[in-house]
XYZ file of C-alpha atoms in Angstrom:
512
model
C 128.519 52.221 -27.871
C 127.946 48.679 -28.414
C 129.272 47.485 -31.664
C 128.009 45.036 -34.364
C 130.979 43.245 -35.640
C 130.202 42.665 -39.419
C 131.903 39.570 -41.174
C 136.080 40.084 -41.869
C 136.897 41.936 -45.565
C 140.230 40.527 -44.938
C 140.933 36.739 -45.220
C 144.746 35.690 -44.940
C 146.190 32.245 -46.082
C 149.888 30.649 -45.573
C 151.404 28.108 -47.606
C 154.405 26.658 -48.000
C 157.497 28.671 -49.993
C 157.581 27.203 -53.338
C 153.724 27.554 -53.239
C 152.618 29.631 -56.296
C 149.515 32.347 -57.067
C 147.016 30.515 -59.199
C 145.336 32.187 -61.585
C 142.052 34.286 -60.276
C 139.374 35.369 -61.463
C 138.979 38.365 -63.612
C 143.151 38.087 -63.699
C 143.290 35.272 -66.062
C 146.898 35.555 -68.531
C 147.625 38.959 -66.929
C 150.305 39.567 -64.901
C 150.772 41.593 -61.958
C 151.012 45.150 -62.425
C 154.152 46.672 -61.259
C 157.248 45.423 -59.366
C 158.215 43.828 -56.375
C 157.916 45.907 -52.958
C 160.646 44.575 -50.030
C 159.506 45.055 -46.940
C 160.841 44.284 -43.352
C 158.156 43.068 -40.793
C 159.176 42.572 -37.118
C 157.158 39.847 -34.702
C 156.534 40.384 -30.837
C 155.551 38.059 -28.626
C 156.014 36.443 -24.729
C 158.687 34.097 -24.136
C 156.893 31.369 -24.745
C 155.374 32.529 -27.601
C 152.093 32.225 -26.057
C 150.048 34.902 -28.538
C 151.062 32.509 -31.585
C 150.673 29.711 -29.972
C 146.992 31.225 -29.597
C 146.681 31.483 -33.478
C 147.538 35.782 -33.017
C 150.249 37.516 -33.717
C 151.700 41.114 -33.132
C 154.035 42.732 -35.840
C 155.015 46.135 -37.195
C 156.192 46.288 -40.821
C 158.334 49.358 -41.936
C 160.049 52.048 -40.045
C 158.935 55.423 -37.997
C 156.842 57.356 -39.736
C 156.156 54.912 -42.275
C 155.153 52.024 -39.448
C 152.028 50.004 -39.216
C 151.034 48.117 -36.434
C 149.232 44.871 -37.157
C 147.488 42.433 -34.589
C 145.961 39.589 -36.241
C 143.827 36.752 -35.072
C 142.536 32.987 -35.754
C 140.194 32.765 -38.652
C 137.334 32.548 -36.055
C 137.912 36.044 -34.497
C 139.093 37.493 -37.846
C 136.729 40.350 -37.215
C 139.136 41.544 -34.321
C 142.109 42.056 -36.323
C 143.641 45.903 -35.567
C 145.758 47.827 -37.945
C 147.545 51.273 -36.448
C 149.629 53.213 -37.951
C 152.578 54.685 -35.166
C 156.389 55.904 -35.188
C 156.554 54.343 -31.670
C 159.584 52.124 -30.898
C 157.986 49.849 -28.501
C 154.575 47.871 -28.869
C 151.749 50.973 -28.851
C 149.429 50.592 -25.929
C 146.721 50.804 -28.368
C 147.962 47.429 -29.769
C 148.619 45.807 -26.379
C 145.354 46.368 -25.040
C 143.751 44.208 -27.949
C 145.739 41.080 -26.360
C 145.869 42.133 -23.042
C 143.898 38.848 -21.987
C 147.193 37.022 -22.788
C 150.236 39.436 -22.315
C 148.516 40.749 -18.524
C 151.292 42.671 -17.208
C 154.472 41.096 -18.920
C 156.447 42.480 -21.828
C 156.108 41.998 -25.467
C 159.487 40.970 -27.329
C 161.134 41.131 -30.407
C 160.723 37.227 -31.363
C 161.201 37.470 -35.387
C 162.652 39.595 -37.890
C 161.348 38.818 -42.017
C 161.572 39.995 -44.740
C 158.766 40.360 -47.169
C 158.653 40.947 -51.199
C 155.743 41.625 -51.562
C 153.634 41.688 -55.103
C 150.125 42.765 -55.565
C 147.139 42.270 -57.927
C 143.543 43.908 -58.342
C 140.309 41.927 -59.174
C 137.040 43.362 -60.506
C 134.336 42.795 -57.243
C 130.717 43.184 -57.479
C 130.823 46.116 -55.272
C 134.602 47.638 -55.541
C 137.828 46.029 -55.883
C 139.858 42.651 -54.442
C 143.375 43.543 -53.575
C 145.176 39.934 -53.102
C 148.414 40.540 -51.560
C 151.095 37.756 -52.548
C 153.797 37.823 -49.469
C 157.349 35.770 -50.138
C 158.617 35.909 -46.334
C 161.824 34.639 -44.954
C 163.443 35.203 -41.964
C 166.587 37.252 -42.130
C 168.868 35.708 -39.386
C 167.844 32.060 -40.181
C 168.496 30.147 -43.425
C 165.710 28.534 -44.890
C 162.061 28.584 -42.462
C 160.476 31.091 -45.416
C 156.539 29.938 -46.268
C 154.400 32.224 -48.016
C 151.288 34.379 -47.029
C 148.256 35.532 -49.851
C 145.985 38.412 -48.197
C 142.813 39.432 -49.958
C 141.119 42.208 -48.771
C 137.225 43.826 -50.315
C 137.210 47.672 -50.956
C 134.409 48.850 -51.488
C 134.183 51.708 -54.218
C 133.285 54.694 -52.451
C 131.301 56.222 -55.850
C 128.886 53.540 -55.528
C 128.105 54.385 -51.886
C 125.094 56.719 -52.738
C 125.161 57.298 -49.047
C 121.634 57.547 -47.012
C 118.534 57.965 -48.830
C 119.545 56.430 -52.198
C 117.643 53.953 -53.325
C 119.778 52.881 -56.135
C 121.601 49.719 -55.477
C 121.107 46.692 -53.672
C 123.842 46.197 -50.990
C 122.917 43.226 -49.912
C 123.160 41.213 -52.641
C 126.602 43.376 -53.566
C 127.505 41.374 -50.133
C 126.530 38.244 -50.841
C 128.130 38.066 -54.730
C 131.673 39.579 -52.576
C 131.135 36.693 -50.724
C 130.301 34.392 -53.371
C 133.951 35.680 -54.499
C 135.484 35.288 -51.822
C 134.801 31.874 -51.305
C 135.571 31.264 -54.643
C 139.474 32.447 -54.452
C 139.877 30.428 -51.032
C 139.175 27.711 -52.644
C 141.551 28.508 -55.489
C 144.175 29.155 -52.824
C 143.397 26.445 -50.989
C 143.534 23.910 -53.693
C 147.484 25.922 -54.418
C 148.227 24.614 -51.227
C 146.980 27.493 -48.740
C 145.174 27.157 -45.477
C 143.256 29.858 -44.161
C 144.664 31.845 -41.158
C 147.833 34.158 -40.234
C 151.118 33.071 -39.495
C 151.176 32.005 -36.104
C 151.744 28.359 -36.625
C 154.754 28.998 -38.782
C 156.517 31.624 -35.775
C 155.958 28.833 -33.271
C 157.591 26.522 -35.913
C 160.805 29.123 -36.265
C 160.986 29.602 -32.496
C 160.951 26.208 -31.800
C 163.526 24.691 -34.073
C 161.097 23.783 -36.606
C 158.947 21.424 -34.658
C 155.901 23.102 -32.303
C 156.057 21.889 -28.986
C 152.742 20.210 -28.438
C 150.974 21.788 -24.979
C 151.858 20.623 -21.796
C 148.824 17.618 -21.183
C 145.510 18.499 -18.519
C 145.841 16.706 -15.765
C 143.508 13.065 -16.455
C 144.900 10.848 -15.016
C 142.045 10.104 -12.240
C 138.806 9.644 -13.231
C 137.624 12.919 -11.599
C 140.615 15.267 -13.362
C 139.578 13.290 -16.976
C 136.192 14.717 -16.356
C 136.878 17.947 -14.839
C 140.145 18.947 -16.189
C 138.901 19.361 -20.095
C 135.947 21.714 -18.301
C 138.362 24.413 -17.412
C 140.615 24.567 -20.173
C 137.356 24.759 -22.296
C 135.684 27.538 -20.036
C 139.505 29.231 -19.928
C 139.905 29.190 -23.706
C 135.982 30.805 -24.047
C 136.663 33.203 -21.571
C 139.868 34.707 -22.827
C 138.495 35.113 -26.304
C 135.106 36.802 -25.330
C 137.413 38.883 -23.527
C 139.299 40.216 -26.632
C 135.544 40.708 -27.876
C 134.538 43.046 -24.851
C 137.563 44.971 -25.204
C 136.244 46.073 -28.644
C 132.752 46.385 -27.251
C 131.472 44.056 -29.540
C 127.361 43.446 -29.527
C 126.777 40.270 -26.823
C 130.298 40.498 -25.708
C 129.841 41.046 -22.107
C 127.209 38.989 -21.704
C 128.925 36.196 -22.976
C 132.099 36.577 -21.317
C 129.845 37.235 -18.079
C 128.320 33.458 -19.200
C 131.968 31.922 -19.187
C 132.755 33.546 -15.683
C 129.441 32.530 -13.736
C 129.993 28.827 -15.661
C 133.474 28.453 -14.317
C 132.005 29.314 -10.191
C 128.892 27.250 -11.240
C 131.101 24.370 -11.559
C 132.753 25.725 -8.690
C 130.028 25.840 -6.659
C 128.767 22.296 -8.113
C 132.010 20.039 -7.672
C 133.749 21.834 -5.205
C 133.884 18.943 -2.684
C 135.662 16.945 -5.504
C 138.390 19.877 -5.258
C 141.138 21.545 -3.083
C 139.583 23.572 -0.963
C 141.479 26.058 -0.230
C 142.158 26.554 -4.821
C 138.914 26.644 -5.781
C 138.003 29.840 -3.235
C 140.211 31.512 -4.121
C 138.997 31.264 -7.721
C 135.212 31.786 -7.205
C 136.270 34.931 -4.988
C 138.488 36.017 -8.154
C 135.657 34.741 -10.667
C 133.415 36.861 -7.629
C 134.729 40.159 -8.554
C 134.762 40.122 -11.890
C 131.423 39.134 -11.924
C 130.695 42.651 -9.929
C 131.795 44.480 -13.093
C 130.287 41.918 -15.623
C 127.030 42.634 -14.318
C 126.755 45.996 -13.609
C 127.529 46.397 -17.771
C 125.351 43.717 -18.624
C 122.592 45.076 -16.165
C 123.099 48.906 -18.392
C 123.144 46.861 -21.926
C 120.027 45.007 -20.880
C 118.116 48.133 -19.814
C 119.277 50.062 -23.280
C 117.592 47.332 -25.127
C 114.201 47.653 -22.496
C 113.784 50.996 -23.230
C 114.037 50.466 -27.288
C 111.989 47.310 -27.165
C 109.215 48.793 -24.028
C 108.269 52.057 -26.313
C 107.702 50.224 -29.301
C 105.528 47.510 -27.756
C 102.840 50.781 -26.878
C 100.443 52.477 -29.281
C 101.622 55.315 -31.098
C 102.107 57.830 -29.004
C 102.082 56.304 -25.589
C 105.623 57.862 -24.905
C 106.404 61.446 -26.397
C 109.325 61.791 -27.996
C 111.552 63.831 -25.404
C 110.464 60.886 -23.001
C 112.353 57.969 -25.021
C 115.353 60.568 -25.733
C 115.604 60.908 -21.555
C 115.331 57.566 -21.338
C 117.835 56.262 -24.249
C 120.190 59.057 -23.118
C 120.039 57.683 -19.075
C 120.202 54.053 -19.864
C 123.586 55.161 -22.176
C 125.058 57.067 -20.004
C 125.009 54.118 -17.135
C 126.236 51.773 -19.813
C 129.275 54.222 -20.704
C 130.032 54.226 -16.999
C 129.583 50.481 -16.423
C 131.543 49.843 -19.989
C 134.584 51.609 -18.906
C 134.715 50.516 -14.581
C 134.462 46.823 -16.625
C 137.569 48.071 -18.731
C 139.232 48.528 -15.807
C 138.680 45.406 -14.206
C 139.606 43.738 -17.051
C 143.083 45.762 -16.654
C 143.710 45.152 -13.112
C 146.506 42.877 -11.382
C 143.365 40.876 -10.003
C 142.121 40.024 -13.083
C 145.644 38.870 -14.294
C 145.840 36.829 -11.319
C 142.718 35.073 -12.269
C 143.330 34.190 -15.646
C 147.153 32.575 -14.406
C 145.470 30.878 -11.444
C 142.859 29.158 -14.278
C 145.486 28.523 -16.861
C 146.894 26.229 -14.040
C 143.846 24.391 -13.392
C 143.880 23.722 -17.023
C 147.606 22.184 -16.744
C 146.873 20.417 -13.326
C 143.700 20.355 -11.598
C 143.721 20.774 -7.648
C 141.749 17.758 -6.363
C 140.617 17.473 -3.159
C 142.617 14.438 -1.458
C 139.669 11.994 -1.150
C 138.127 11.400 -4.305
C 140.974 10.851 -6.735
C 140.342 7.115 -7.420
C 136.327 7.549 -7.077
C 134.116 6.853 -10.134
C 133.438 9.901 -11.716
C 130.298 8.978 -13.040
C 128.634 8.676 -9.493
C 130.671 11.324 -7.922
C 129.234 14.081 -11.318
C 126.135 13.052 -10.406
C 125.782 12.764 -7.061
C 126.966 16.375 -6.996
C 124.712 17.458 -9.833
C 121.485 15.993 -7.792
C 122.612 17.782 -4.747
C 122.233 20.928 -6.603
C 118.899 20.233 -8.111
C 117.567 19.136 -4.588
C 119.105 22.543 -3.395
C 116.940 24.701 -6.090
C 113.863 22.313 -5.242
C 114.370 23.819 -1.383
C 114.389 27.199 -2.561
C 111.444 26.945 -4.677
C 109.296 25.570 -1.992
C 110.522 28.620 0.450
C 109.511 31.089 -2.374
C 106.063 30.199 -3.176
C 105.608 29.769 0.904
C 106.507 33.506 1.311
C 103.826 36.131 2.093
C 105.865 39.213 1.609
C 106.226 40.166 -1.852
C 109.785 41.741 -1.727
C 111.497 38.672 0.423
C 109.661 36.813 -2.133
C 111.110 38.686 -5.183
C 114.470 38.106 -3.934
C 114.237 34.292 -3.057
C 113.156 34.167 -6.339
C 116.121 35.660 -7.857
C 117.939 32.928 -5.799
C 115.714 29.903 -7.144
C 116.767 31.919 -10.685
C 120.455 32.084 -9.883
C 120.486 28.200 -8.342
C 118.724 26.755 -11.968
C 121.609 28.403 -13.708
C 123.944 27.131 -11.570
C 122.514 23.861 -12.138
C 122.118 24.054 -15.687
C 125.426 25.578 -16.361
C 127.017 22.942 -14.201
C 125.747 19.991 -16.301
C 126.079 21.652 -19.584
C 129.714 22.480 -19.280
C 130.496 19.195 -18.103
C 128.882 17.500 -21.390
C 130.048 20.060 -23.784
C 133.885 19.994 -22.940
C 133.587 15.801 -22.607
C 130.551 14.086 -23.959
C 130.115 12.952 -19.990
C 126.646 11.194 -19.928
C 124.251 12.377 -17.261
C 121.803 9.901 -18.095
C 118.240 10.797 -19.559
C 116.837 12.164 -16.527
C 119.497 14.859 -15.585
C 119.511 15.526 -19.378
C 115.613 16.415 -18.847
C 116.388 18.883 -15.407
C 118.950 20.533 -17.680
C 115.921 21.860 -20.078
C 114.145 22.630 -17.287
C 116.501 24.701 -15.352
C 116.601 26.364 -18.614
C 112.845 26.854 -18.331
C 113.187 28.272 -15.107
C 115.949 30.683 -15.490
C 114.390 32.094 -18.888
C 111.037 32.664 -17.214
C 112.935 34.068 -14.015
C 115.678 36.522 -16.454
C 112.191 37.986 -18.057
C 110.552 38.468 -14.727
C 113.783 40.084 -13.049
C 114.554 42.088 -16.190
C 111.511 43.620 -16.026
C 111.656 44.755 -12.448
C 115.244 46.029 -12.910
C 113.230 48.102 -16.075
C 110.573 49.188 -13.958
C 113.439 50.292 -11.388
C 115.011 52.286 -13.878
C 111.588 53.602 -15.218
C 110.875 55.192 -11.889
C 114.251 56.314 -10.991
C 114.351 58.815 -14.398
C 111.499 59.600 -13.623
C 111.676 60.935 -10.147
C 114.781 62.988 -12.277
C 112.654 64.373 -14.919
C 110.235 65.572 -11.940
C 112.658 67.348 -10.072
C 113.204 69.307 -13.576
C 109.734 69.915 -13.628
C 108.794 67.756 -16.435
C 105.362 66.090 -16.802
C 106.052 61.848 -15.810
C 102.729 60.258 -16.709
C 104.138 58.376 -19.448
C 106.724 56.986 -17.460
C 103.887 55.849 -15.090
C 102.499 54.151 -18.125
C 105.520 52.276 -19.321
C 106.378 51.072 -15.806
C 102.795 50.155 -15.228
C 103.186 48.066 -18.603
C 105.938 45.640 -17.899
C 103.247 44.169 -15.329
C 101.231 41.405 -17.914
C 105.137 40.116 -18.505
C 106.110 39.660 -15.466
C 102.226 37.676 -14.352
C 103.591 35.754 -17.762
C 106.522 35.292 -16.591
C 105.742 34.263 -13.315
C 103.228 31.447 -14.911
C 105.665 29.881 -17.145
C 108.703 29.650 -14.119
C 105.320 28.198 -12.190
C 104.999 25.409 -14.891
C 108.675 24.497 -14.666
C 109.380 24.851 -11.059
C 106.837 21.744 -11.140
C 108.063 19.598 -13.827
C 111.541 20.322 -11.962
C 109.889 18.596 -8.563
C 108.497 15.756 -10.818
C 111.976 15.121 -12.177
């Protein structure tokens, strides 16, 4: 099941050694109840310590039975971070498969070996109780390196939880004064000389000699690479971390990461004459299969939502009870299946292969042979026009076509064209400011236009499909299907809306 990710109750800080705890609030003149705990923490990473480099890191601190498994990430993904418990000598698989978008098929090693003493103290919260964790670390076969790390973490008090049904309370303003607190101690920390985040920086630092190695330059040294280099190692980066999202099958996840991968073949697609050949198809047919998986789970999440949003828009009593349950049930089930065949993908050698091939476009971009020297301005937009004259074609052929169901599909390829399009001059801008001028700017809100009103209008079909399919099921079973007739029979005012508004756009489009 789809998960909401709620905002992190842990926030971690570093800071240098001789950094000290200042005081905090509800902790003013005491000091911290009992002694100091040593601990021994152990790193893993790749050889070239690409997880810290990432801002993550992997570490277990104690020994066999008493072992805990940590994976932590930048203060933007915070909500990821994974604590196990396991006696297991080697990395648990439960651990690798958070990071999995990085370490592929390679092995995890032993890159750093600290020791922590560790001292704690408890604040009063609003809702429970702060536990602010204040970490001396130094490595043990180094001299010197050491920095420390403060961890506060919100537990809530479980006697206050009057659990479902009580009305005493008010949690969310419990949330908001935790955060008030919260923000309050950062910025006590931070003015003691902390910045938020884990360690990562400071394991590069170690395994470099003390000075990170800054990462290897994109490949801008032609006017086309300074445009289109940046685009990929933006798209790459986004990609790889809504991947460590849909591994946790957090809410939006695969859609999003399904966003990054039909971006990266949009631009593809767009400025492929401006680029080898023969390296970008072998990308889009990579970016191609994944895409088979990312939309057979998006297509699953989409219809869960449909069936939710489809019963409530009727009157009372439109759609028995039983009806919504078969329906809810189906659409889970096919997201379950979709969810896990996505997992896979996500695990094969393919995939891995992908996300090497498009680290390497991010290093050095393969350019076709002609256009290294041309101006990139007229060569972005020359290619960018072709595509809009390309969606223009296709929208004439659609609204020339008599039969509705070639019609329904060459509208799913005027639909699929105005996101290429938009996607195409979006990424471009986003990852480099590049100015498309006022017009283009204008056809990018209007392939917009046209792929919102298009998404509704397919959507609803797909819904309609699904609709009829349960309930040629439920029939079989002997069950009574006029309601599904009904909600099937009510998705067809959106879609005459939805074919108005792609109407409207598919002519400002033509003006432009």
């Amino acid at each position: 099941m789809t998960q909401r990710i709620e905002a992190p109750a842990v926030r971690r800080y570093v800071a240098d050694a001789d950094a000290v705890l200042p005081e905090l609030p509800g902790r003013a003149g005491a000091p911290p109840p009992g002694g100091t705990a040593v601990l021994r923490r152990v790193h893993w990473d790749l050889d070239d310590s690409e997880l810290a480099r990432a801002g993550i890191t992997v570490a277990v601190t104690g020994e066999g039975k008493a072992a805990r498994w940590d994976v932590t990430f930048p203060a933007a993904l915070s909500q990821l971070d994974f604590s196990v418990a396991s006696p297991e000598t080697g990395v648990p698989s439960k651990v690798l498969d958070r990071v999995r978008v990085h370490v592929r098929d390679r092995d995890l090693g032993r890159v750093a070996d600290l020791v922590l003493r560790r001292r704690e103290v408890t604040l009063p919260g609003p809702d429970g109780v702060l536990r602010v964790r204040d970490d001396a670390v130094e490595p043990v076969d180094t001299d010197g390196g050491g920095w420390r790390e403060w961890t506060v973490e919100a537990h809530p008090d479980p006697a206050a939880d009057g659990g479902p049904g009580d009305g005493d309370g008010d949690s969310d303003s419990d949330g908001r004064a935790a955060g008030e607190l919260l923000n309050t101690i950062e910025g006590l920390l931070v003015a003691a000389g902390a910045s938020p985040g884990g360690p990562a920086e400071r394991l590069v630092r170690q395994a470099e000699g003390g000075t990170a190695v800054p990462e290897t330059p994109s490949d801008t040294d032609t006017p086309i690479g300074a445009v289109l280099a940046p685009v990929f190692s933006t798209l790459t980066a986004e990609l790889k971390a809504w991947d460590l999202r849909v591994r946790v099958d957090e809410e939006d996840a695969v859609h999003q990461l399904r966003v990054r991968s039909r971006t990266l073949r949009s631009v593809l697609k767009t400025y492929g004459k401006l680029l080898d050949e023969a390296a970008a198809r072998d990308v889009e047919d990579r970016l191609q299969r994944l895409g088979h998986a990312l939309a057979a789970a998006r297509d699953a999440d989409v219809i869960r939502g449909w069936v939710t949003e489809s019963v409530k828009a009727l009157p009372d009593g439109s759609v028995p009870a039983h009806v919504a349950r078969r329906l809810q049930r189906t659409a889970a089930a096919q997201y379950r299946q979709a969810y896990g065949e996505l997992l896979e993908e996500l695990n094969s050698p393919d995939y891995f292969r992908l996300l090497t091939v498009l680290d390497g476009f991010a290093v050095r971009l393969p350019l076709a042979v002609g256009p290294e020297g041309r101006s990139a301005r007229k060569a972005i937009r020359r290619a960018v026009k072709r595509q809009q004259r390309k969606v223009l074609k296709l929208v004439d052929a659609a609204a020339g076509e008599e039969d509705a169901a070639a019609r329904i599909h060459l509208l799913h390829d005027v639909r699929k064209r105005s996101k290429r399009l938009r996607y195409a001059i979006r990424s471009v801008s986003a990852a480099t400011g590049f100015d498309f001028g006022r017009k283009l700017e204008a056809v990018l809100t209007t392939a917009e236009d046209i792929q919102d009103a298009l998404g509704v209008h397919r959507d609803s079909i797909m819904f309609q499909e699904f609709v009829a399919t349960t309930a040629r099921g439920a029939h079989r079973s002997g069950a009574n299907t006029f309601s599904y007739g009904v909600l099937h029979q009510a998705e067809a005012p959106r879609q005459d809306a939805a074919a108005a508004a792609y109407r409207e756009a598919a002519e400002r489009l033509r003006r432009g």
